[in-house]
Coordinates of C-alpha atoms and ligand atoms in Angstrom, one line a residue:
M1 CA 133.9 -9.6 214.0
A2 CA 134.1 -10.9 210.5
K3 CA 133.5 -14.7 210.0
I4 CA 135.0 -17.1 207.5
V5 CA 132.5 -19.3 205.9
V6 CA 133.1 -22.8 204.2
D7 CA 130.0 -23.8 202.4
P8 CA 130.0 -26.3 200.9
I9 CA 132.9 -28.1 202.5
T10 CA 133.9 -30.4 199.7
R11 CA 135.2 -34.1 199.5
I12 CA 132.8 -35.2 201.8
E13 CA 129.4 -36.8 201.5
G14 CA 126.6 -34.1 201.8
H15 CA 126.2 -30.4 202.5
L16 CA 128.2 -29.1 205.4
R17 CA 128.7 -25.3 206.3
I18 CA 131.3 -24.2 208.7
E19 CA 131.2 -20.6 210.0
A20 CA 134.2 -19.7 212.1
E21 CA 135.3 -16.3 214.0
L22 CA 138.8 -15.4 213.7
E23 CA 141.1 -13.6 216.1
G24 CA 144.6 -12.9 215.6
G25 CA 145.1 -15.5 213.0
T26 CA 143.4 -18.1 215.2
I27 CA 139.9 -19.7 215.3
K28 CA 138.1 -18.3 218.5
D29 CA 134.8 -19.9 217.8
A30 CA 133.1 -22.1 215.2
W31 CA 129.6 -23.4 214.2
S32 CA 128.8 -26.4 212.2
S33 CA 125.8 -26.8 210.1
S34 CA 124.1 -29.0 207.7
T35 CA 122.0 -27.3 205.1
M36 CA 120.1 -30.3 203.8
Y37 CA 116.9 -32.0 205.2
R38 CA 116.1 -35.8 204.7
G39 CA 113.3 -37.2 206.6
I40 CA 113.5 -40.9 206.1
E41 CA 112.7 -41.9 209.7
K42 CA 109.3 -40.5 209.0
I43 CA 109.0 -42.7 206.0
L44 CA 109.6 -45.8 208.0
K45 CA 106.7 -45.2 210.4
G46 CA 103.9 -47.8 209.8
R47 CA 106.2 -50.0 207.7
D48 CA 107.0 -53.8 208.1
P49 CA 110.1 -53.9 210.6
R50 CA 111.7 -56.7 208.5
D51 CA 112.0 -54.2 205.7
A52 CA 113.5 -51.4 207.6
W53 CA 117.0 -52.2 206.7
Y54 CA 116.3 -51.8 203.2
W55 CA 114.9 -48.4 203.7
T56 CA 117.7 -47.1 206.0
Q57 CA 120.3 -48.1 203.6
R58 CA 119.2 -45.3 201.6
F59 CA 120.2 -42.7 204.3
C60 CA 123.7 -42.9 202.6
G61 CA 125.4 -43.6 199.3
V62 CA 128.7 -44.5 201.0
C63 CA 128.1 -46.3 204.1
T64 CA 125.0 -48.2 203.0
T65 CA 126.1 -51.4 204.6
V66 CA 126.3 -50.1 208.1
H67 CA 122.5 -49.0 208.3
S68 CA 121.4 -52.6 207.2
I69 CA 123.6 -54.0 210.0
A70 CA 122.4 -51.5 212.6
S71 CA 118.7 -51.9 211.5
I72 CA 118.6 -55.7 211.6
R73 CA 120.3 -55.8 214.8
A74 CA 117.6 -53.3 216.4
V75 CA 114.8 -55.6 215.3
E76 CA 116.7 -58.7 216.2
N77 CA 117.2 -57.0 219.7
A78 CA 113.3 -56.2 219.8
L79 CA 112.4 -59.8 218.9
K80 CA 115.0 -61.2 221.1
L81 CA 116.5 -63.1 218.0
K82 CA 120.0 -64.8 218.0
V83 CA 121.4 -65.3 214.6
P84 CA 123.4 -68.5 213.6
P85 CA 127.3 -68.4 213.6
N86 CA 127.5 -68.2 209.8
A87 CA 125.3 -65.2 209.6
E88 CA 127.4 -63.4 212.2
L89 CA 130.6 -64.3 210.5
I90 CA 129.5 -63.1 207.0
R91 CA 128.4 -59.8 208.7
N92 CA 131.6 -59.5 210.4
I93 CA 133.5 -60.0 207.1
I94 CA 131.3 -57.4 205.5
I95 CA 131.7 -54.8 208.3
G96 CA 135.5 -55.3 208.5
I97 CA 136.0 -55.0 204.9
Q98 CA 133.7 -51.9 204.8
N99 CA 135.8 -50.2 207.3
V100 CA 139.1 -51.0 205.5
H101 CA 137.7 -49.8 202.1
D102 CA 136.2 -46.8 203.5
H103 CA 139.1 -45.6 205.5
V104 CA 141.7 -46.2 202.4
I105 CA 139.4 -44.0 200.1
H106 CA 139.1 -41.4 202.8
F107 CA 142.7 -41.3 203.4
Y108 CA 143.8 -41.1 199.7
H109 CA 140.8 -39.4 198.1
L110 CA 139.0 -37.4 200.6
H111 CA 141.8 -36.2 203.1
A112 CA 145.4 -36.7 201.7
L113 CA 145.1 -33.6 199.4
D114 CA 144.7 -31.4 202.6
W115 CA 148.3 -32.5 203.2
V116 CA 149.7 -33.4 199.9
D117 CA 150.2 -30.8 197.3
I118 CA 149.9 -32.6 194.0
T119 CA 151.3 -29.8 192.0
S120 CA 154.5 -30.2 193.7
A121 CA 154.9 -33.9 192.6
L122 CA 155.8 -32.5 189.2
Q123 CA 159.0 -31.2 190.7
A124 CA 159.9 -34.5 192.2
D125 CA 162.9 -36.6 191.2
P126 CA 161.5 -40.1 190.3
G127 CA 164.8 -41.9 191.7
R128 CA 164.8 -40.0 194.9
T129 CA 161.0 -40.8 195.4
A130 CA 161.7 -44.5 194.9
A131 CA 164.5 -44.3 197.5
L132 CA 162.1 -42.5 199.8
A133 CA 159.5 -45.1 199.1
A134 CA 161.9 -48.0 199.7
S135 CA 162.9 -46.5 203.1
V136 CA 159.4 -46.9 204.4
S137 CA 158.0 -50.0 202.6
D138 CA 158.6 -52.7 200.4
W139 CA 155.6 -52.4 198.4
P140 CA 156.7 -54.0 195.2
K141 CA 155.3 -51.3 192.6
N142 CA 157.5 -48.7 194.3
S143 CA 160.1 -48.0 191.6
A144 CA 161.6 -44.9 189.9
T145 CA 160.1 -46.2 186.5
H146 CA 156.5 -46.3 188.1
F147 CA 156.9 -42.9 189.7
K148 CA 158.2 -41.6 186.6
A149 CA 155.3 -42.8 184.9
V150 CA 152.9 -41.3 187.2
Q151 CA 154.6 -38.1 186.9
E152 CA 154.2 -38.1 183.3
K153 CA 150.7 -39.0 183.6
L154 CA 150.0 -36.0 185.9
K155 CA 151.9 -33.6 183.6
A156 CA 149.7 -34.7 180.8
F157 CA 146.8 -34.3 183.0
V158 CA 147.5 -30.9 184.1
G159 CA 148.3 -30.0 180.4
T160 CA 144.8 -30.7 179.6
G161 CA 143.7 -27.8 181.8
R162 CA 140.9 -30.0 183.0
L163 CA 141.6 -30.7 186.4
G164 CA 138.1 -32.1 187.6
P165 CA 138.5 -32.8 191.2
F166 CA 142.0 -31.2 191.5
A167 CA 140.7 -28.1 190.0
N168 CA 139.7 -26.2 193.4
A169 CA 142.3 -26.8 196.0
Y170 CA 144.8 -24.4 197.7
W171 CA 147.8 -25.7 195.7
G172 CA 150.8 -23.8 196.9
H173 CA 149.4 -22.8 200.3
P174 CA 152.1 -22.1 202.8
A175 CA 150.7 -24.9 205.2
Y176 CA 151.7 -27.5 202.8
R177 CA 155.1 -29.2 203.8
L178 CA 155.9 -32.3 202.2
P179 CA 158.9 -32.4 199.9
P180 CA 158.0 -32.9 196.3
E181 CA 159.2 -36.7 196.4
A182 CA 156.9 -37.3 199.3
N183 CA 154.1 -35.7 197.3
L184 CA 154.8 -37.8 194.2
M185 CA 154.7 -40.8 196.3
A186 CA 151.5 -40.2 197.8
T187 CA 150.1 -39.1 194.5
A188 CA 151.2 -42.4 192.9
H189 CA 149.2 -44.2 195.7
Y190 CA 146.3 -41.9 195.3
L191 CA 145.9 -43.5 191.9
E192 CA 146.7 -47.0 193.0
A193 CA 144.2 -46.8 195.8
L194 CA 141.4 -45.9 193.1
E195 CA 142.3 -49.4 191.3
W196 CA 142.6 -51.1 194.5
Q197 CA 139.2 -50.2 196.0
K198 CA 137.3 -51.4 193.1
E199 CA 138.8 -55.0 193.3
I200 CA 138.3 -55.1 197.4
I201 CA 134.8 -54.1 197.4
K202 CA 134.1 -57.2 195.1
I203 CA 133.9 -59.0 198.6
H204 CA 130.7 -57.1 199.2
A205 CA 129.5 -58.0 195.9
I206 CA 130.2 -61.7 196.5
L207 CA 128.8 -61.7 200.3
G208 CA 125.9 -59.1 199.6
S209 CA 125.1 -59.5 195.8
K210 CA 126.2 -56.0 195.0
N211 CA 127.7 -52.8 196.4
P212 CA 126.8 -50.1 197.3
H213 CA 123.5 -51.4 198.8
P214 CA 124.2 -55.0 199.4
Q215 CA 120.9 -57.0 199.2
T216 CA 121.4 -60.3 201.6
F217 CA 120.6 -59.0 204.7
L218 CA 117.8 -60.3 206.7
V219 CA 116.3 -59.8 210.1
G220 CA 117.3 -63.1 211.9
G221 CA 120.4 -64.0 209.7
M222 CA 121.4 -63.4 206.2
S223 CA 119.7 -64.6 202.9
I224 CA 122.8 -65.8 201.1
P225 CA 122.7 -69.7 201.0
V226 CA 126.0 -71.4 202.2
D227 CA 126.7 -74.8 200.5
P228 CA 130.3 -75.3 199.3
D229 CA 129.3 -77.5 196.1
S230 CA 126.3 -75.3 195.0
Q231 CA 126.7 -72.7 192.1
N232 CA 124.0 -70.6 193.6
A233 CA 125.3 -70.3 196.9
L234 CA 128.3 -69.1 199.0
N235 CA 130.7 -71.9 197.7
A236 CA 134.2 -73.0 197.8
D237 CA 135.2 -71.0 194.8
K238 CA 133.6 -67.8 196.1
L239 CA 135.3 -68.2 199.5
I240 CA 138.5 -68.7 198.0
T241 CA 138.0 -65.5 196.0
V242 CA 137.0 -63.7 199.1
K243 CA 140.2 -65.0 200.8
R244 CA 142.5 -63.5 197.9
L245 CA 140.8 -60.3 198.2
L246 CA 141.2 -60.0 201.9
A247 CA 144.9 -60.7 201.6
K248 CA 145.1 -58.1 199.0
A249 CA 143.3 -55.6 201.4
Q250 CA 145.7 -56.3 204.3
Q251 CA 148.9 -56.1 202.1
F252 CA 147.7 -52.6 200.7
V253 CA 146.9 -51.2 204.2
E254 CA 150.4 -52.6 205.7
Q255 CA 152.6 -51.9 202.8
V256 CA 151.1 -48.6 201.4
Y257 CA 148.4 -46.9 203.6
I258 CA 150.3 -47.1 207.0
P259 CA 153.8 -46.2 205.6
D260 CA 152.2 -43.3 203.8
L261 CA 150.3 -42.4 206.8
L262 CA 153.5 -42.3 209.0
A263 CA 155.6 -40.7 206.2
V264 CA 153.1 -37.8 205.8
A265 CA 152.2 -37.5 209.5
S266 CA 156.1 -37.1 210.1
F267 CA 156.1 -33.6 208.4
Y268 CA 153.1 -32.4 210.4
K269 CA 153.5 -33.3 214.1
D270 CA 152.4 -29.8 215.0
W271 CA 149.0 -31.1 214.0
A272 CA 149.2 -33.5 217.1
A273 CA 148.4 -30.2 219.1
I274 CA 145.7 -29.0 217.2
G275 CA 142.0 -30.1 216.8
A276 CA 141.6 -31.8 220.2
G277 CA 137.8 -31.5 220.2
V278 CA 135.4 -32.3 223.1
G279 CA 137.7 -34.7 224.8
N280 CA 134.9 -37.3 225.3
Y281 CA 135.0 -40.5 223.2
M282 CA 132.3 -43.2 222.8
S283 CA 132.5 -46.5 221.1
Y284 CA 129.5 -49.1 221.0
G285 CA 132.1 -52.0 220.3
D286 CA 131.5 -54.5 217.4
L287 CA 132.7 -57.7 215.7
P288 CA 130.7 -60.1 218.0
D289 CA 132.1 -63.5 218.4
P290 CA 129.7 -65.9 216.6
V291 CA 129.0 -68.1 219.7
S292 CA 129.8 -65.9 222.9
G293 CA 128.5 -62.8 221.4
N294 CA 131.7 -61.1 223.0
L295 CA 132.6 -57.9 221.0
W296 CA 136.1 -58.0 219.6
F297 CA 136.4 -54.1 219.6
P298 CA 135.3 -53.2 223.1
A299 CA 132.5 -50.8 224.0
G300 CA 133.1 -48.0 226.3
I301 CA 133.4 -44.4 227.1
V302 CA 136.7 -42.2 227.7
R303 CA 135.6 -38.9 229.4
N304 CA 137.8 -35.7 229.5
R305 CA 140.9 -37.4 227.8
D306 CA 141.5 -39.6 230.8
L307 CA 143.1 -42.5 229.5
A308 CA 143.1 -44.3 233.0
K309 CA 139.6 -45.0 233.1
L310 CA 137.0 -46.7 230.9
L311 CA 133.2 -46.2 231.5
P312 CA 130.4 -48.4 230.2
V313 CA 127.9 -47.3 227.5
E314 CA 124.1 -47.4 228.6
Q315 CA 121.9 -47.1 225.9
Q316 CA 119.2 -45.2 228.1
K317 CA 121.6 -42.3 228.5
V318 CA 121.6 -41.2 224.9
A319 CA 119.3 -38.4 223.9
E320 CA 119.1 -35.8 221.0
F321 CA 118.4 -32.1 221.7
V322 CA 117.2 -29.7 219.1
D323 CA 117.6 -26.3 220.7
H324 CA 119.8 -25.2 217.7
S325 CA 118.4 -27.5 215.2
W326 CA 115.7 -27.0 212.9
Y327 CA 113.1 -29.2 214.5
E328 CA 110.2 -28.8 217.0
Y329 CA 109.7 -31.3 219.6
Q330 CA 106.0 -32.0 221.0
Q331 CA 107.1 -34.0 223.8
A332 CA 110.1 -31.9 225.4
G333 CA 110.4 -28.2 225.9
A334 CA 113.6 -26.1 225.7
G335 CA 116.7 -27.5 226.9
K336 CA 115.2 -31.0 227.1
G337 CA 116.4 -34.1 225.0
L338 CA 114.5 -37.1 223.8
H339 CA 115.6 -40.4 224.0
P340 CA 115.4 -42.0 220.6
W341 CA 112.6 -44.5 221.4
D342 CA 110.6 -41.3 221.9
G343 CA 112.3 -39.3 219.3
E344 CA 110.7 -36.9 216.9
T345 CA 111.6 -35.6 213.5
E346 CA 109.2 -32.6 212.9
A347 CA 111.1 -30.3 210.5
K348 CA 110.6 -26.7 211.0
Y349 CA 113.0 -24.3 209.1
T350 CA 113.6 -20.8 210.9
G351 CA 116.8 -19.9 209.3
P352 CA 117.4 -17.1 206.9
K353 CA 116.1 -17.2 203.2
P354 CA 119.0 -17.8 200.9
P355 CA 121.1 -15.9 199.6
Y356 CA 122.4 -15.1 203.0
E357 CA 126.0 -14.0 204.5
Y358 CA 125.6 -15.7 207.9
L359 CA 123.4 -18.0 210.0
D360 CA 122.0 -16.5 213.2
T361 CA 124.2 -19.1 215.2
S362 CA 122.3 -17.8 218.5
A363 CA 119.2 -19.4 217.3
K364 CA 118.6 -22.4 215.3
Y365 CA 121.2 -23.1 212.7
S366 CA 121.5 -26.8 211.5
W367 CA 119.7 -29.7 210.1
V368 CA 121.7 -32.0 212.3
K369 CA 120.2 -32.8 215.9
A370 CA 122.7 -32.5 218.9
P371 CA 123.1 -36.1 220.3
R372 CA 124.4 -36.3 223.9
Y373 CA 125.3 -39.1 226.3
D374 CA 124.3 -38.1 229.8
E375 CA 124.1 -34.7 228.4
A376 CA 127.6 -34.5 227.2
P377 CA 129.0 -34.3 223.7
M378 CA 130.8 -37.2 222.6
E379 CA 133.4 -37.7 219.5
V380 CA 132.8 -40.9 217.7
G381 CA 134.8 -42.7 215.1
P382 CA 138.1 -44.4 214.7
L383 CA 139.9 -42.4 217.3
A384 CA 137.2 -43.1 219.7
R385 CA 137.2 -46.6 218.8
V386 CA 141.0 -46.8 219.2
L387 CA 141.2 -45.0 222.3
V388 CA 138.4 -47.2 224.0
A389 CA 140.2 -50.3 223.1
Y390 CA 143.4 -49.1 224.0
V391 CA 142.1 -48.1 227.7
A392 CA 140.5 -51.4 227.7
G393 CA 143.8 -53.1 227.2
H394 CA 142.6 -54.6 223.9
K395 CA 146.0 -56.3 222.9
E396 CA 146.0 -56.0 219.2
T397 CA 145.2 -52.3 219.3
K398 CA 147.6 -51.5 222.2
A399 CA 150.4 -53.1 219.8
A400 CA 149.2 -51.0 216.8
V401 CA 148.9 -47.8 218.9
E402 CA 152.2 -48.3 220.2
M403 CA 153.9 -49.1 216.9
V404 CA 152.4 -45.7 215.5
L405 CA 153.3 -43.5 218.6
A406 CA 156.8 -44.9 218.5
K407 CA 157.4 -44.3 214.8
L408 CA 156.2 -40.9 215.3
G409 CA 157.9 -40.1 218.4
V410 CA 155.2 -38.8 220.1
G411 CA 153.1 -39.9 223.5
P412 CA 149.6 -41.1 223.6
A413 CA 148.4 -37.4 224.3
A414 CA 149.0 -36.8 220.6
L415 CA 146.1 -38.9 219.7
F416 CA 143.8 -36.4 221.1
S417 CA 144.3 -34.1 217.9
T418 CA 143.6 -33.8 214.1
L419 CA 146.8 -35.9 213.5
G420 CA 145.6 -38.4 216.1
R421 CA 142.2 -38.8 214.4
T422 CA 143.8 -39.3 211.0
A423 CA 146.2 -41.8 212.5
A424 CA 143.5 -43.6 214.5
R425 CA 141.8 -44.3 211.3
G426 CA 144.8 -45.9 209.8
I427 CA 145.3 -48.1 212.9
D428 CA 141.6 -48.9 212.6
A429 CA 142.0 -50.0 209.1
L430 CA 145.0 -52.1 210.0
L431 CA 143.1 -53.9 212.8
N432 CA 140.0 -54.6 210.7
A433 CA 142.2 -55.8 207.8
R434 CA 144.0 -58.4 210.1
Q435 CA 141.0 -59.5 211.9
T436 CA 138.4 -60.0 208.9
P437 CA 140.4 -63.0 207.7
V438 CA 140.1 -64.7 211.2
Y439 CA 136.2 -64.5 210.5
L440 CA 136.7 -66.1 207.0
E441 CA 138.7 -69.0 208.5
M442 CA 136.0 -69.5 211.1
L443 CA 133.5 -69.4 208.6
I444 CA 135.2 -71.9 206.1
D445 CA 135.8 -74.2 209.2
N446 CA 132.2 -74.0 210.4
I447 CA 131.1 -74.8 206.9
G448 CA 133.5 -77.6 206.5
K449 CA 131.8 -79.3 209.6
G450 CA 128.7 -79.4 207.8
D451 CA 126.9 -76.5 209.5
Y452 CA 125.0 -74.5 206.7
R453 CA 122.6 -72.7 208.8
I454 CA 122.2 -69.0 208.0
H455 CA 118.9 -67.9 209.5
A456 CA 117.5 -68.3 212.9
N457 CA 114.3 -69.7 211.5
E458 CA 112.0 -68.3 214.0
K459 CA 109.9 -65.4 214.5
W460 CA 109.9 -64.7 210.7
D461 CA 106.0 -64.7 211.1
P462 CA 104.7 -61.5 212.5
R463 CA 102.1 -63.5 214.5
E464 CA 104.8 -64.8 216.7
W465 CA 105.6 -61.3 217.7
P466 CA 104.4 -59.6 220.9
A467 CA 102.0 -57.0 220.3
E468 CA 104.6 -54.5 221.5
A469 CA 108.6 -54.6 221.4
S470 CA 111.4 -52.0 221.5
G471 CA 115.0 -52.6 220.6
Y472 CA 118.3 -50.9 219.4
G473 CA 121.0 -51.9 217.2
W474 CA 124.4 -50.8 217.5
H475 CA 127.5 -51.0 215.2
E476 CA 130.8 -49.1 214.7
A477 CA 130.6 -48.0 211.4
P478 CA 133.7 -46.3 209.6
R479 CA 132.8 -42.9 210.9
G480 CA 131.9 -44.2 214.4
A481 CA 129.1 -45.2 216.8
L482 CA 125.9 -46.0 215.0
G483 CA 122.6 -46.6 216.6
H484 CA 119.2 -47.5 215.4
W485 CA 116.4 -47.6 217.9
I486 CA 112.9 -49.2 217.2
R487 CA 109.7 -49.5 218.4
I488 CA 107.1 -52.0 217.1
K489 CA 103.5 -51.9 217.7
D490 CA 101.0 -54.3 216.2
Q491 CA 103.8 -55.7 213.9
K492 CA 104.5 -52.4 212.6
I493 CA 107.0 -49.7 213.1
Y494 CA 105.7 -47.2 215.6
N495 CA 108.7 -45.2 215.8
Y496 CA 112.3 -45.5 214.3
Q497 CA 115.1 -43.0 215.0
A498 CA 118.9 -43.3 213.9
V499 CA 121.6 -41.6 216.0
V500 CA 124.5 -41.7 213.4
P501 CA 128.2 -41.1 213.8
T502 CA 128.2 -37.8 211.9
T503 CA 125.1 -36.7 213.9
W504 CA 127.4 -36.9 217.1
N505 CA 130.4 -35.3 215.5
A506 CA 128.7 -32.5 213.4
S507 CA 126.2 -31.6 216.0
P508 CA 125.4 -27.9 216.7
R509 CA 125.2 -26.5 220.3
D510 CA 122.8 -28.1 222.8
G511 CA 120.6 -26.3 225.1
K512 CA 123.4 -25.8 227.5
G513 CA 125.3 -24.1 224.8
Q514 CA 127.9 -26.9 224.6
R515 CA 129.7 -27.1 221.3
G516 CA 129.5 -30.2 219.2
P517 CA 133.0 -32.2 218.3
Y518 CA 133.5 -30.3 215.0
E519 CA 132.9 -27.1 216.7
A520 CA 135.2 -27.6 219.6
A521 CA 137.9 -29.2 217.4
L522 CA 138.3 -25.9 215.3
V523 CA 138.5 -23.6 218.2
G524 CA 142.3 -22.6 218.7
T525 CA 143.0 -23.7 215.0
P526 CA 145.8 -21.4 213.5
I527 CA 144.8 -20.0 209.9
A528 CA 147.4 -18.8 207.8
K529 CA 145.4 -17.2 205.0
A530 CA 141.7 -16.3 205.8
D531 CA 140.8 -16.6 202.0
Q532 CA 142.2 -20.0 202.0
P533 CA 141.3 -21.9 205.1
L534 CA 143.1 -25.0 204.2
E535 CA 143.4 -25.6 208.2
I536 CA 139.5 -25.9 208.5
L537 CA 139.4 -28.5 205.9
R538 CA 142.0 -30.5 207.8
T539 CA 140.3 -30.7 211.0
I540 CA 137.0 -31.2 209.6
H541 CA 137.9 -33.8 207.1
S542 CA 139.8 -35.7 209.8
F543 CA 136.5 -36.6 211.3
D544 CA 135.3 -38.0 207.6
P545 CA 132.1 -36.3 207.6
C546 CA 129.0 -37.7 206.1
L547 CA 126.0 -35.4 206.2
A548 CA 123.8 -37.6 204.3
C549 CA 124.2 -39.9 207.2
A550 CA 123.9 -37.2 209.8
V551 CA 120.6 -35.8 208.9
H552 CA 119.1 -39.0 207.3
Ligands
LIG1 NI1 127.2 -41.9 205.2 FE1 127.9 -43.1 207.8 C1 126.9 -43.9 209.1 C2 128.3 -41.8 209.0 O1 126.2 -44.4 209.8 N1 128.3 -40.9 209.5 O2 130.2 -44.6 208.4 C3 129.4 -44.1 208.3 O3 128.5 -42.6 206.2 O4 129.7 -42.4 205.6

């Protein structure tokens, strides 16, 4: 049977290849492969554990922050360190805004063009576009003059013939359904989101000294001094700027992202029955309370789409398999996984020599390992985070989910889909945008009381460490459950393994032949035109892939 090959999948971070078998206009089976090897885990061996966050940041060019967080948490867990409230609060603000920033960019710049036909925006009536926009939001920029100006800009841009990122899309494809006015509205917000994101990420520049790759992380706390009156510290001026930017972030999510998401989704409700995936969802939870340590986003597992039951997550049940990945395990034979403390990254490429038509998917076919929880594949990401919180009865999540479901006129089962994944990312952005300012107020309050502590001030000296220690650090990154596992021996890194959101989602088959989440989600997807598989992009992009992270 002929296969459709999409390689590389564009508008993602990294190298992803999908091979899909088509039968009667529907995907019968699919395989997900990363064609790029990294190996940073090996570079970490023998180094100072306090430096690991700095190296792991380089796993990715998008979610640099998240690997610092997971890494310092892993070392702190191994050394049994508790960080002071100011450090936890600054980390929570960094985490929250990373999620908001990342989700907005994903929606507009990496995913929207799967649903929005920019070329059709040229036919829109700006007055009717303004009326449509006013019916969904009171965002002040939405006016006929603004939409007309965007349309003119777009016309001039198309006229140059140099389409840049818009050159290779499936414009005019029959699966595009938005009327020209909705396309123009979304295009205008695509451009606004570009401006917005460069402002919002200044929060990382203030709290982390720069972005990407913020520099103020530290095992045991943060390295940014806190003092309201000092020029060289996180002072009153900087806190006020962060407050202003957080408000701007929240306003954009509430008045632009969510209304656009709902407007676009209302034309694609059939996608609430496509792209379901493996049906197991895992979240590690995040945003610890600075005093109690309780997580604002709860941790848990939903198995087999059962919204009546939440299972706990136990770190010892995570293992990675390489039966279909280009690695060789020394400690485990076929069909056996390794827990990350014992994990290995020994590359052995056995795939075809390029150029090749197809991979041999009955053998090893990807650089992504296959992580499994209790031997089952898990989907991670905003959908998992939202489902777990929803089942846990998390008040704010329940309210946001119910608002979105009511506006779309669908039930909770609609969440198990490509559309549900995209909607959950919006919900997650909204929750983070509203919760992050709470941490800023707590931080201001704490500093106001004269608490300037930012570091645990203990165990910085490796001579205070035990001869051997093991730890793990969990974090809910934009793309989902991120875990770093470390073993320390004689003050040095003995072993280091990261099990990353996209490793879970992009995973190939395991030893039992179970599909990974991308692969499972593609099965059953209708394809209108085999030579323009827009539908594959929709489902794969709905996970927001990052292959640099996945293979690290
Ligand atoms: Ni890169 Fe990621 C991190 C992934 O762990 N997958 O969310 C984050 O990249 O974007």
